Amino acid sequence: MKMAFSLATKAFAALFIGQTIAHPLVSTGQHDHRVQSLQRRQVDISKFRLTTTANYVNADSGDSALKLFRSLSAGNDYLETAKAFVAKTFKHADFRVADDSYVGANGIGHVYFKQTAHGLDIDNADLNVNIAKDGSVFSYGDSVFQGAIPAASPLQRREFSDPVPALKAVSDALELGISADGASAEATGAHEEYKITGTTGADSDPITTLVYFQKPDGTLALSWRVQTDVITNYLVTYTDTSSPKSILGAMDYVADATYEVYKWGVHDPSVGERTLEKDPWDTTASPNGWHSSKGTEYDTTMGNNGYAQEDWDADDDYASAYRPHPADLEFDYPYTGNETNPHNYINATVTQLFYTANMYHDLLYLLGFNEAAGNFEDDNGSNGGKGGDPIILDAQDASGTNNANFRTLPDGQKSRMQMFLFTVTTPDRDGALSADVVIHEYTHGVSNRLTGGPANVGCLNTAQAGGMGEGWGDFMGAAILTPADATRDTDFIEGAWVINDAKGIRDYPYSTDMTRNPHTYADLKASTEVHDVGETWATMLYDLLWNLIDKHGNTADIRPTFDESGVPVDGRFLAMKLVIDAMALQPCSPTFLQARDAIVDADTALTGGENKCEIWEAFAKRGLGSSATSTVANKFDLPEGC
Ligand SMILES: *[C@@H]1O[C@H](CO)[C@@H](O)[C@H](O)[C@H]1NC(C)=O
Ligand SMILES: *[C@@H]1O[C@H](CO)[C@@H](O)[C@H](O)[C@H]1NC(C)=O
Ligand SMILES: *[C@@H]1O[C@H](CO)[C@@H](O)[C@H](O)[C@H]1NC(C)=O
Ligand SMILES: [Zn+2]
């Protein structure tokens, strides 16, 4: 890492801003002021696609540098070994270590480098070194620039064009509709990075960074790397500072993707057909789509919110596990339901698990489970919380059968969902294909992260708190998967398809009818097993769901619409939001009484208490009325005013 330029950069940054303010740029002519629609705008970057080619030296290539180093390096720290290898193998080039090195579960250390010149990144010159478990160099890949680096630093005389014209050139060339008249550049504090303020037509201020770019002709260009965020296109475009109108290359971090899946809202394979879903992400929750993170674009079921793969040998090794790698992110794989070997439809299963988990991530985000609240994302962006924790989604995990589980770690550490096969059916059924099961498991992560804070995942371990942990999972499934044309007389069954039994995996259906589901608070005296306790809790919440739907109506929309105060306009999403908001209010190790009070409080905070009585009526109906106490016994009374 080179720090030598930092002083010069600061001095220049101040100067540069001064100039921009003193001499606002005049309009350079034609700008596209069209009104943006909410539809995806198709930006055509095909003419500008990057052509960088990389080289991979694999483990048994017989490469002499690799061989030599293998014998020298065993036993050392993986990061130091990688650095020493690079220093020796690429003697005449400079590098910085990128900040995303890690050791995979298979023991291989992955270290990423960016080539630099005069302290600037050569943005399309990367190097990755893989270090084996024993500390030796295993293999490496590179797109290192082979030509001559300019002798003088461009930062000494700064004879290159400003970033604002570069942005204009990019907008013109790609027809982005960003107007930069009167815009100015502000140093962000990062090395040679400037935010362009005062533009219109972009979703956020464009960011420009001074970098080098290696051109296909083998020469190096000093370039403005221009980052623009327009509707669903998140683009990085390189301009040539010596010829500001020419575009060197462009990439879209948001690639189109299609998934053949049981669409969000389909409870399980018995009640729906698989359909082809195109770009199903929400652009607020997943601004770069589902297959991109920290500048890496994945061609597989990996991205910012989760990594989905098989775990047939139950070794938890997600780094080298199988995932589908279709062309152009077209996850279009067969599943018939009568295939006897589940391994034969692993592509469909992993696709479905990735889709359902990402759909849920996006919904939860809109409902308030975002980066700051401790959600599961690799890149927390500038939104608070900790990054580095996409969910590990293991399908057909062989560590168990007829079940599923979720291991929640504190924010910033990767949590794991394990989906098993159900072998009580013929043929086996795959839990990952049933949305109720996936939502149940994911919700464990949500409730653990929200209760007691993102760093404390030890708050749902008492009988009541742990029981509610089970209940929230069933409730969220019920709220999401209950069809829009259902009524309060419609029951919800958890886990019927996976065991091929219409009664499902719980004792009773979720029902507002006390004769079909008689659960009350007093049931906690009979059993403190968490799934039993959870069934009672989810039953109370199911009553709450229908009280709110009857009051505010239902919607077939898959995502909420909020009024100007941030309140979901329908009863279904309102119920989900209150339940999730309450998780963050309640104490560590909450009791039923405290969790109930937190839901009442969540409504007070969100709506000023508009739904107080509907909430109390649901709980009082099931024995958790206003005079209920921690000594478990039914009380059916309502508080004053209801
Ligand atoms: C398997 O399922 C497919 C699609 O549901 C069906 O067309 C086919 O007839 C089934 N095959 C058998 C052997 O049941
Ligand atoms: C999964 O899909 C890939 C193509 O992406 C294909 O080559 C492979 O055979 C498929 N696997 C199975 C088990 O069908
Ligand atoms: C993102 O998370 C990292 C830790 O993973 C933390 O150091 C950083 O402060 C977070 N970024 C922001 C902007 O909150
Ligand atoms: Zn559970």
XYZ file of C-alpha atoms and ligand atoms in Angstrom:
685
model
C 0.000 0.000 0.000
C 1.450 3.380 -0.981
C 0.800 6.411 1.127
C 3.294 8.756 -0.511
C 0.663 10.601 -2.493
C -1.695 11.408 0.290
C -0.324 14.872 1.050
C -0.212 15.936 -2.551
C -3.707 14.619 -3.019
C -5.113 16.673 -0.193
C -3.492 19.836 -1.458
C -4.783 19.200 -4.910
C -8.247 18.293 -3.780
C -8.684 21.659 -2.118
C -7.399 23.482 -5.142
C -9.497 21.485 -7.465
C -12.733 22.173 -5.586
C -11.916 25.868 -5.449
C -11.489 25.989 -9.185
C -14.694 24.214 -9.814
C -16.694 26.581 -7.681
C -14.995 29.663 -9.075
C -15.478 28.605 -12.671
C -18.660 26.672 -13.027
C -18.581 24.733 -16.217
C -20.785 25.949 -18.985
C -23.158 23.585 -20.639
C -21.458 21.565 -23.307
C -24.631 21.279 -25.318
C -27.201 18.551 -25.733
C -28.568 16.938 -22.607
C -31.299 14.477 -22.264
C -33.866 15.826 -19.837
C -36.444 13.117 -20.341
C -38.487 12.162 -17.340
C -37.453 8.862 -15.904
C -40.020 6.174 -15.600
C -39.948 3.519 -12.946
C -39.391 0.841 -15.534
C -35.972 -0.603 -16.017
C -34.225 1.476 -18.603
C -32.226 -0.653 -20.977
C -28.793 0.851 -21.154
C -26.853 -0.770 -23.939
C -23.272 -1.277 -22.873
C -22.496 -3.980 -25.423
C -20.227 -1.688 -27.455
C -18.180 -0.891 -24.368
C -17.790 -4.249 -22.661
C -14.436 -4.897 -21.052
C -12.153 -7.288 -22.862
C -9.569 -7.926 -20.162
C -8.285 -11.469 -20.306
C -6.882 -13.221 -17.286
C -4.403 -16.006 -16.946
C -4.796 -18.863 -14.426
C -1.868 -20.946 -13.282
C -3.440 -24.016 -11.774
C -2.126 -26.172 -8.983
C -0.638 -28.940 -11.133
C 0.554 -26.717 -13.970
C 4.201 -27.326 -13.237
C 4.761 -23.561 -13.204
C 8.313 -23.007 -11.980
C 7.568 -19.966 -9.795
C 4.761 -21.874 -8.168
C 6.951 -24.928 -7.578
C 9.822 -22.956 -6.169
C 7.583 -21.056 -3.834
C 5.697 -24.080 -2.721
C 8.821 -25.522 -1.182
C 9.857 -22.239 0.464
C 6.641 -20.979 1.902
C 4.946 -23.789 3.771
C 3.856 -22.977 7.282
C 3.759 -19.172 7.089
C 0.807 -16.813 7.420
C -1.243 -17.061 4.224
C -1.385 -13.326 3.646
C 2.384 -12.888 4.087
C 3.093 -15.861 1.844
C 0.877 -14.435 -0.891
C 2.561 -11.029 -0.628
C 6.027 -12.554 -0.765
C 5.045 -14.672 -3.754
C 3.744 -11.645 -5.626
C 6.790 -9.538 -4.798
C 9.041 -12.254 -6.165
C 7.004 -13.324 -9.175
C 5.966 -9.864 -10.398
C 9.174 -8.015 -9.534
C 8.587 -4.943 -11.642
C 5.016 -4.231 -10.703
C 3.371 -2.626 -7.670
C 0.324 -4.030 -5.947
C -1.975 -3.341 -3.076
C -3.827 -6.048 -1.164
C -7.566 -5.623 -1.667
C -9.526 -5.840 1.575
C -11.492 -9.003 0.884
C -9.006 -11.783 1.513
C -10.385 -14.805 3.356
C -9.799 -18.444 4.158
C -12.490 -20.719 2.724
C -14.004 -23.560 4.692
C -11.831 -25.911 2.615
C -8.755 -24.317 4.150
C -7.664 -22.487 0.997
C -6.679 -18.872 1.658
C -7.710 -16.446 -1.090
C -5.732 -13.212 -1.349
C -6.725 -10.518 -3.833
C -4.385 -7.858 -5.169
C -4.896 -4.853 -7.396
C -1.981 -3.684 -9.496
C -1.060 -0.034 -8.982
C 1.084 2.522 -10.760
C 2.140 5.799 -9.193
C -0.252 5.039 -6.358
C -3.267 4.708 -8.655
C -5.080 1.451 -9.265
C -4.770 -0.140 -12.660
C -8.418 -0.923 -12.373
C -8.537 -3.883 -14.737
C -5.281 -5.459 -13.547
C -6.039 -7.994 -10.829
C -4.165 -10.795 -9.195
C -5.504 -13.542 -6.959
C -3.265 -15.939 -5.093
C -4.591 -19.116 -3.485
C -2.728 -20.530 -0.508
C -3.102 -24.175 0.467
C -3.852 -25.373 3.986
C -0.181 -26.102 4.658
C 0.690 -22.476 3.882
C 2.175 -23.055 0.445
C 1.134 -21.298 -2.761
C -1.513 -23.426 -4.440
C -2.418 -21.547 -7.605
C -2.914 -18.025 -8.888
C -4.664 -15.966 -11.511
C -3.704 -12.636 -13.002
C -4.511 -9.930 -15.483
C -1.356 -7.980 -14.636
C -0.339 -5.218 -17.053
C 2.733 -6.351 -19.014
C 3.672 -3.104 -20.776
C 5.695 -0.122 -19.694
C 4.425 2.073 -16.872
C 4.755 5.834 -17.658
C 7.900 7.160 -15.984
C 6.381 10.282 -14.448
C 3.482 10.362 -12.041
C 0.452 12.128 -13.519
C -0.188 13.500 -10.038
C 2.856 15.780 -10.210
C 1.640 18.093 -12.945
C -2.008 17.080 -13.065
C -2.348 17.783 -16.758
C -5.517 15.805 -17.280
C -9.156 16.677 -17.738
C -11.628 17.183 -14.889
C -14.072 14.497 -13.800
C -17.226 16.479 -14.597
C -16.661 16.402 -18.381
C -15.917 12.696 -18.002
C -19.325 12.186 -16.439
C -20.922 14.143 -19.266
C -19.145 12.011 -21.833
C -20.361 8.853 -20.133
C -23.921 10.063 -19.930
C -23.878 11.052 -23.607
C -22.262 7.850 -24.836
C -24.538 5.526 -22.848
C -27.624 7.777 -23.035
C -28.015 7.801 -19.281
C -29.923 11.084 -19.133
C -27.721 12.503 -16.384
C -27.416 16.265 -16.644
C -24.220 17.707 -15.172
C -24.792 21.409 -15.919
C -23.504 23.363 -12.953
C -22.268 20.178 -11.299
C -19.086 20.204 -9.278
C -16.629 17.653 -7.940
C -15.964 17.194 -4.241
C -13.147 15.100 -2.834
C -14.567 12.200 -0.842
C -11.422 11.630 1.197
C -10.620 8.366 -0.573
C -7.500 8.507 -2.752
C -8.259 10.522 -5.919
C -11.991 9.924 -5.606
C -14.537 12.686 -6.257
C -18.267 12.829 -5.825
C -20.096 14.853 -8.486
C -22.797 16.913 -6.820
C -25.504 18.991 -8.448
C -26.436 16.552 -11.218
C -29.949 15.471 -12.128
C -31.118 12.152 -13.524
C -29.104 9.777 -11.332
C -30.324 7.932 -8.247
C -27.282 9.024 -6.253
C -24.322 11.361 -6.770
C -21.978 9.874 -9.376
C -18.514 8.957 -8.112
C -15.377 9.425 -10.170
C -11.974 7.967 -9.387
C -8.670 8.549 -11.106
C -7.273 5.173 -12.193
C -5.251 3.560 -14.923
C -6.921 1.306 -17.438
C -5.130 -1.227 -19.619
C -6.325 -1.012 -23.185
C -6.626 -3.980 -25.546
C -3.682 -2.602 -27.562
C -1.397 -3.227 -24.593
C -1.022 0.403 -23.524
C -2.073 2.125 -20.373
C -4.519 5.047 -20.264
C -5.034 7.429 -17.389
C -8.754 7.241 -16.877
C -11.685 8.559 -14.909
C -13.622 5.625 -13.561
C -17.190 6.945 -13.481
C -19.725 5.189 -11.278
C -23.368 5.985 -12.013
C -26.544 4.663 -10.520
C -29.552 5.072 -12.792
C -32.776 3.192 -12.105
C -31.683 -0.423 -12.211
C -28.388 0.083 -13.993
C -25.405 0.484 -11.736
C -22.635 1.251 -14.167
C -18.904 1.675 -14.007
C -17.499 3.365 -17.107
C -13.896 4.257 -17.936
C -13.059 7.400 -19.896
C -9.706 8.389 -21.310
C -8.399 11.574 -19.666
C -6.351 12.420 -22.735
C -9.416 12.202 -24.944
C -12.336 12.887 -22.614
C -15.082 11.890 -25.047
C -13.753 8.420 -25.650
C -15.069 5.561 -23.563
C -12.575 2.816 -22.777
C -14.984 0.324 -21.293
C -18.141 -0.088 -19.241
C -19.679 -2.659 -16.975
C -23.106 -3.009 -15.467
C -23.119 -4.393 -11.956
C -26.766 -5.266 -12.393
C -26.980 -8.090 -14.881
C -30.276 -9.482 -16.100
C -31.104 -12.819 -14.573
C -33.941 -15.304 -14.926
C -34.929 -18.087 -12.583
C -37.260 -21.002 -13.213
C -38.890 -21.277 -9.813
C -42.008 -21.574 -7.755
C -42.702 -17.885 -7.656
C -42.723 -15.934 -4.386
C -46.103 -16.546 -2.779
C -46.356 -20.188 -3.926
C -46.473 -22.157 -0.691
C -44.979 -25.387 -2.044
C -44.767 -27.444 -5.247
C -48.262 -28.907 -4.778
C -49.989 -25.570 -5.249
C -48.192 -23.924 -8.142
C -46.328 -24.347 -11.387
C -42.761 -23.235 -11.907
C -42.479 -20.048 -13.926
C -39.644 -18.015 -15.390
C -38.999 -14.946 -13.219
C -36.892 -12.155 -14.689
C -34.895 -9.671 -12.536
C -37.133 -10.285 -9.526
C -35.087 -8.204 -7.085
C -36.167 -5.013 -5.403
C -33.831 -2.182 -6.354
C -34.001 -0.519 -2.940
C -33.104 -3.681 -1.068
C -30.657 -5.059 -3.643
C -29.480 -2.069 -5.696
C -26.886 -4.157 -7.530
C -29.153 -7.137 -8.100
C -28.496 -10.520 -6.531
C -25.275 -11.551 -8.275
C -22.876 -8.778 -7.442
C -20.938 -7.803 -4.378
C -18.065 -5.444 -3.700
C -17.362 -5.126 -7.407
C -17.360 -8.867 -8.079
C -19.947 -10.130 -10.505
C -20.916 -13.758 -10.040
C -22.229 -16.036 -12.786
C -23.730 -18.378 -10.218
C -25.993 -18.512 -7.154
C -23.785 -16.125 -5.203
C -24.180 -12.469 -4.436
C -24.489 -9.846 -1.762
C -27.294 -11.555 0.158
C -26.368 -15.207 0.062
C -24.384 -18.077 -1.413
C -26.473 -21.136 -2.372
C -24.953 -24.566 -3.102
C -25.243 -28.287 -2.355
C -23.763 -29.871 0.735
C -23.979 -33.537 -0.196
C -21.048 -34.545 1.958
C -22.120 -32.369 4.899
C -18.713 -30.727 5.143
C -20.079 -27.153 5.208
C -17.529 -26.226 2.558
C -19.343 -23.644 0.527
C -16.241 -22.426 -1.300
C -15.823 -25.534 -3.417
C -19.389 -26.877 -3.335
C -21.318 -27.342 -6.568
C -23.457 -24.493 -7.902
C -25.047 -24.028 -11.311
C -23.131 -21.691 -13.629
C -25.532 -21.070 -16.494
C -24.761 -18.786 -19.413
C -26.081 -15.238 -18.914
C -27.544 -15.924 -15.450
C -30.379 -17.969 -16.978
C -31.204 -20.353 -14.150
C -33.612 -22.447 -16.140
C -33.450 -26.053 -14.914
C -35.880 -28.977 -14.941
C -37.732 -30.426 -11.966
C -40.507 -32.955 -12.415
C -41.344 -34.125 -8.909
C -40.977 -37.787 -9.802
C -37.187 -37.899 -10.042
C -35.998 -40.442 -7.491
C -32.429 -39.176 -7.157
C -32.558 -35.616 -5.775
C -28.987 -35.000 -6.927
C -30.338 -34.984 -10.462
C -32.291 -31.793 -9.823
C -29.697 -29.985 -7.723
C -29.640 -27.127 -10.248
C -33.362 -26.487 -9.749
C -33.068 -26.809 -5.979
C -30.135 -24.445 -5.555
C -31.823 -21.948 -7.879
C -35.028 -22.094 -5.838
C -33.238 -21.732 -2.512
C -31.237 -18.770 -3.792
C -34.391 -17.162 -5.191
C -36.547 -17.637 -2.087
C -33.831 -16.422 0.291
C -33.144 -13.356 -1.837
C -36.838 -12.538 -2.226
C -37.176 -12.723 1.534
C -34.062 -10.588 2.048
C -35.594 -7.901 -0.156
C -38.989 -7.974 1.584
C -37.399 -7.886 5.033
C -35.259 -4.966 3.968
C -38.344 -2.944 3.053
C -39.931 -3.921 6.359
C -36.926 -2.595 8.296
C -34.435 -5.457 8.547
C -31.668 -3.530 6.772
C -27.891 -3.170 7.157
C -28.057 -1.073 10.319
C -30.489 -3.552 11.861
C -27.924 -6.301 11.272
C -29.176 -8.039 8.157
C -27.315 -10.669 6.143
C -25.220 -8.968 3.468
C -21.682 -9.158 2.194
C -21.433 -5.441 1.448
C -23.086 -3.104 3.946
C -22.336 -0.201 1.626
C -22.567 3.081 3.488
C -25.659 1.922 5.319
C -24.225 0.967 8.697
C -24.148 -2.421 10.333
C -21.470 -4.913 9.441
C -20.794 -6.527 6.084
C -19.129 -9.817 5.271
C -22.112 -11.980 6.144
C -24.153 -13.207 3.214
C -26.123 -16.290 4.311
C -24.628 -19.648 3.459
C -27.554 -21.560 1.936
C -26.820 -25.286 1.857
C -29.271 -27.400 -0.144
C -29.640 -31.174 0.147
C -27.399 -30.968 3.184
C -26.519 -34.493 4.198
C -26.033 -33.703 7.872
C -29.690 -34.546 8.463
C -33.033 -35.572 7.022
C -36.679 -34.595 7.512
C -35.795 -31.224 8.957
C -33.887 -27.994 8.340
C -31.961 -25.577 10.498
C -30.401 -22.149 10.732
C -27.283 -21.157 12.625
C -27.267 -17.459 13.465
C -23.960 -15.758 14.214
C -23.544 -12.093 15.197
C -23.723 -9.418 12.493
C -20.609 -9.528 10.321
C -20.234 -13.297 10.564
C -21.680 -15.676 7.994
C -24.728 -17.570 9.194
C -25.820 -20.854 7.669
C -29.135 -22.322 6.559
C -29.122 -26.086 6.118
C -31.937 -27.582 4.077
C -32.376 -31.339 4.267
C -34.169 -33.909 2.177
C -37.400 -35.366 3.523
C -37.167 -39.127 3.267
C -40.536 -39.953 4.808
C -42.013 -39.501 1.319
C -41.506 -41.441 -1.912
C -39.661 -40.120 -3.741
C -37.745 -37.914 -1.293
C -38.908 -34.312 -1.107
C -36.529 -31.412 -0.966
C -37.126 -28.846 1.784
C -35.476 -26.120 -0.270
C -38.361 -26.273 -2.755
C -40.971 -25.457 -0.112
C -41.157 -21.747 0.708
C -42.740 -22.260 4.142
C -39.667 -24.198 5.263
C -37.150 -21.719 3.850
C -39.002 -18.724 5.339
C -39.231 -20.462 8.711
C -35.472 -21.014 8.773
C -34.514 -17.572 7.539
C -36.761 -16.016 10.185
C -34.611 -17.605 12.888
C -31.840 -15.383 11.632
C -34.081 -12.333 11.633
C -35.393 -12.783 15.176
C -31.953 -13.621 16.549
C -30.328 -10.583 14.972
C -33.128 -8.173 15.942
C -33.744 -9.275 19.520
C -31.098 -7.791 21.815
C -29.148 -6.181 18.972
C -27.265 -7.419 15.891
C -24.165 -8.393 17.852
C -26.040 -10.451 20.439
C -27.535 -13.640 19.094
C -28.030 -15.231 22.503
C -31.439 -13.741 23.293
C -33.853 -16.458 22.229
C -32.840 -19.390 24.368
C -35.339 -19.529 27.216
C -38.396 -21.739 26.713
C -40.693 -18.827 25.938
C -38.195 -16.805 23.888
C -36.972 -19.878 22.017
C -40.562 -20.906 21.434
C -41.387 -17.543 19.953
C -38.310 -17.964 17.760
C -40.096 -20.968 16.251
C -43.432 -19.183 16.125
C -42.173 -16.130 14.243
C -40.924 -18.413 11.464
C -44.316 -20.046 10.991
C -46.073 -16.694 11.265
C -43.978 -14.976 8.591
C -44.588 -17.939 6.293
C -48.308 -17.721 6.934
C -48.398 -13.970 6.331
C -46.403 -14.248 3.105
C -47.896 -17.443 1.662
C -51.565 -17.049 2.559
C -53.203 -16.361 -0.807
C -54.578 -12.858 -1.365
C -58.113 -14.207 -1.788
C -58.031 -15.968 1.588
C -60.357 -14.904 4.400
C -60.154 -15.173 8.158
C -61.801 -18.531 7.698
C -58.830 -19.837 5.692
C -56.369 -21.995 7.622
C -52.624 -22.086 7.058
C -50.745 -25.378 7.269
C -47.002 -25.483 7.898
C -44.923 -28.175 6.221
C -47.644 -30.275 4.547
C -45.830 -30.859 1.285
C -42.461 -31.894 2.715
C -43.997 -34.772 4.644
C -46.836 -35.354 2.160
C -49.480 -35.066 4.858
C -52.268 -32.497 4.604
C -52.110 -31.925 8.368
C -48.546 -30.640 8.140
C -45.838 -30.755 10.793
C -47.653 -28.933 13.621
C -50.383 -30.214 15.961
C -53.019 -27.875 14.564
C -53.526 -25.738 11.478
C -53.098 -22.009 12.012
C -56.696 -20.893 12.245
C -58.706 -18.044 13.734
C -61.314 -20.659 14.658
C -60.863 -21.837 18.254
C -62.394 -25.204 17.366
C -59.839 -25.898 14.640
C -56.961 -24.462 16.660
C -57.605 -24.266 20.405
C -54.138 -23.004 21.445
C -54.058 -20.566 24.372
C -51.435 -19.123 26.695
C -52.253 -21.823 29.271
C -50.852 -24.469 26.886
C -47.393 -23.397 28.026
C -48.096 -25.268 31.242
C -48.430 -28.547 29.368
C -45.300 -28.283 27.217
C -42.272 -26.064 27.081
C -40.810 -27.758 24.000
C -39.941 -24.844 21.721
C -41.988 -25.949 18.709
C -45.049 -26.466 20.922
C -44.570 -23.059 22.498
C -43.978 -21.572 19.054
C -47.221 -23.019 17.758
C -49.158 -21.162 20.434
C -47.300 -17.922 19.757
C -47.801 -18.145 15.975
C -51.492 -18.900 16.558
C -51.839 -15.606 18.451
C -50.034 -13.780 15.646
C -52.280 -15.455 13.075
C -55.286 -13.939 14.844
C -53.468 -10.607 14.827
C -52.845 -10.946 11.077
C -56.531 -11.385 10.348
C -57.634 -8.589 12.687
C -55.365 -6.237 10.761
C -56.362 -7.557 7.323
C -60.034 -7.160 8.224
C -59.348 -3.587 9.293
C -56.958 -2.467 6.527
C -57.623 -4.866 3.663
C -55.372 -7.343 1.874
C -53.147 -7.123 -1.171
C -51.875 -9.524 -3.796
C -48.711 -7.424 -4.150
C -45.518 -9.224 -3.242
C -44.033 -6.121 -1.639
C -45.603 -3.493 0.615
C -46.812 -0.059 -0.373
C -46.197 2.509 2.339
C -48.114 5.682 3.075
C -46.225 8.939 3.594
C -45.557 8.035 7.230
C -43.985 4.710 6.309
C -46.989 2.608 7.330
C -47.894 -0.321 5.041
C -51.295 0.527 3.577
C -52.688 -3.024 3.832
C -53.201 -5.241 6.855
C -50.961 -8.099 5.766
C -47.726 -6.158 5.447
C -48.695 -4.011 8.430
C -48.883 -7.155 10.579
C -45.473 -8.306 9.334
C -43.945 -4.894 9.973
C -45.299 -4.621 13.511
C -44.024 -8.091 14.351
C -40.557 -7.284 12.981
C -40.391 -3.819 14.554
C -41.349 -5.378 17.891
C -38.413 -7.812 17.747
C -36.067 -4.821 17.915
C -37.991 -3.286 20.836
C -38.304 -6.295 23.104
C -35.631 -7.197 25.666
C -33.105 -10.002 25.402
C -34.859 -13.257 26.425
C -38.390 -11.868 26.088
C -41.453 -13.513 27.588
C -44.804 -13.822 25.815
C -46.041 -10.830 27.830
C -43.084 -8.667 26.851
C -43.235 -9.666 23.200
C -46.957 -8.823 23.178
C -46.243 -5.446 24.774
C -43.513 -4.807 22.212
C -46.016 -5.349 19.380
C -48.395 -2.863 21.011
C -45.446 -0.463 21.338
C -44.396 -1.020 17.727
C -47.870 0.088 16.680
C -47.666 3.136 18.949
C -44.351 4.074 17.363
C -45.496 3.449 13.798
C -49.105 4.618 13.761
C -49.632 6.372 17.088
C -51.528 3.351 18.371
C -54.179 3.146 15.670
C -54.372 -0.639 15.965
C -54.062 -1.022 19.702
C -57.380 -2.756 20.218
C -57.060 -5.108 17.221
C -53.729 -6.211 18.658
C -55.073 -6.701 22.185
C -58.131 -8.568 20.893
C -55.894 -11.128 19.176
C -53.865 -11.808 22.318
C -56.798 -11.657 24.756
C -58.708 -14.170 22.629
C -55.897 -16.658 23.278
C -55.536 -15.974 27.011
C -52.796 -13.329 26.880
C -55.172 -10.557 27.945
C -54.338 -7.475 29.939
C -54.368 -9.120 33.366
C -52.242 -12.106 32.291
C -49.045 -12.478 34.296
C -45.847 -14.438 34.047
C -47.524 -17.169 36.065
C -48.999 -18.927 33.057
C -52.817 -18.810 33.183
C -55.399 -17.586 30.691
C -56.817 -14.080 31.046
C -59.193 -12.961 28.351
C -59.660 -9.313 29.314
C -58.876 -6.224 27.259
C -57.205 -3.061 28.531
C -59.215 0.060 29.159
C -60.294 1.828 25.981
C -60.785 -1.357 23.948
C -42.814 -37.145 -14.278
O -43.350 -35.830 -14.196
C -43.576 -35.233 -15.448
C -44.007 -33.797 -15.202
O -44.797 -33.666 -14.078
C -44.593 -36.019 -16.223
O -44.788 -35.429 -17.495
C -44.095 -37.422 -16.389
O -45.091 -38.205 -17.001
C -43.744 -38.036 -15.048
N -43.097 -39.303 -15.247
C -43.426 -40.353 -14.527
C -42.666 -41.590 -14.827
O -44.306 -40.343 -13.670
C -26.736 -28.621 -13.972
O -26.620 -27.645 -14.982
C -25.415 -27.707 -15.716
C -25.419 -26.531 -16.656
O -25.454 -25.325 -15.938
C -25.334 -29.054 -16.439
O -24.131 -29.136 -17.122
C -25.434 -30.163 -15.401
O -25.488 -31.395 -16.054
C -26.699 -30.009 -14.571
N -26.685 -30.989 -13.523
C -27.631 -31.912 -13.420
C -27.462 -32.874 -12.299
O -28.588 -31.954 -14.163
C -19.456 -1.983 7.226
O -19.043 -3.069 7.997
C -17.684 -3.024 8.395
C -17.368 -4.292 9.114
O -17.721 -5.398 8.367
C -17.466 -1.850 9.283
O -16.086 -1.771 9.629
C -17.851 -0.603 8.548
O -17.781 0.479 9.430
C -19.249 -0.719 7.998
N -19.466 0.400 7.124
C -20.319 1.351 7.416
C -20.351 2.465 6.457
O -21.030 1.343 8.376
Zn -37.293 -23.626 13.689
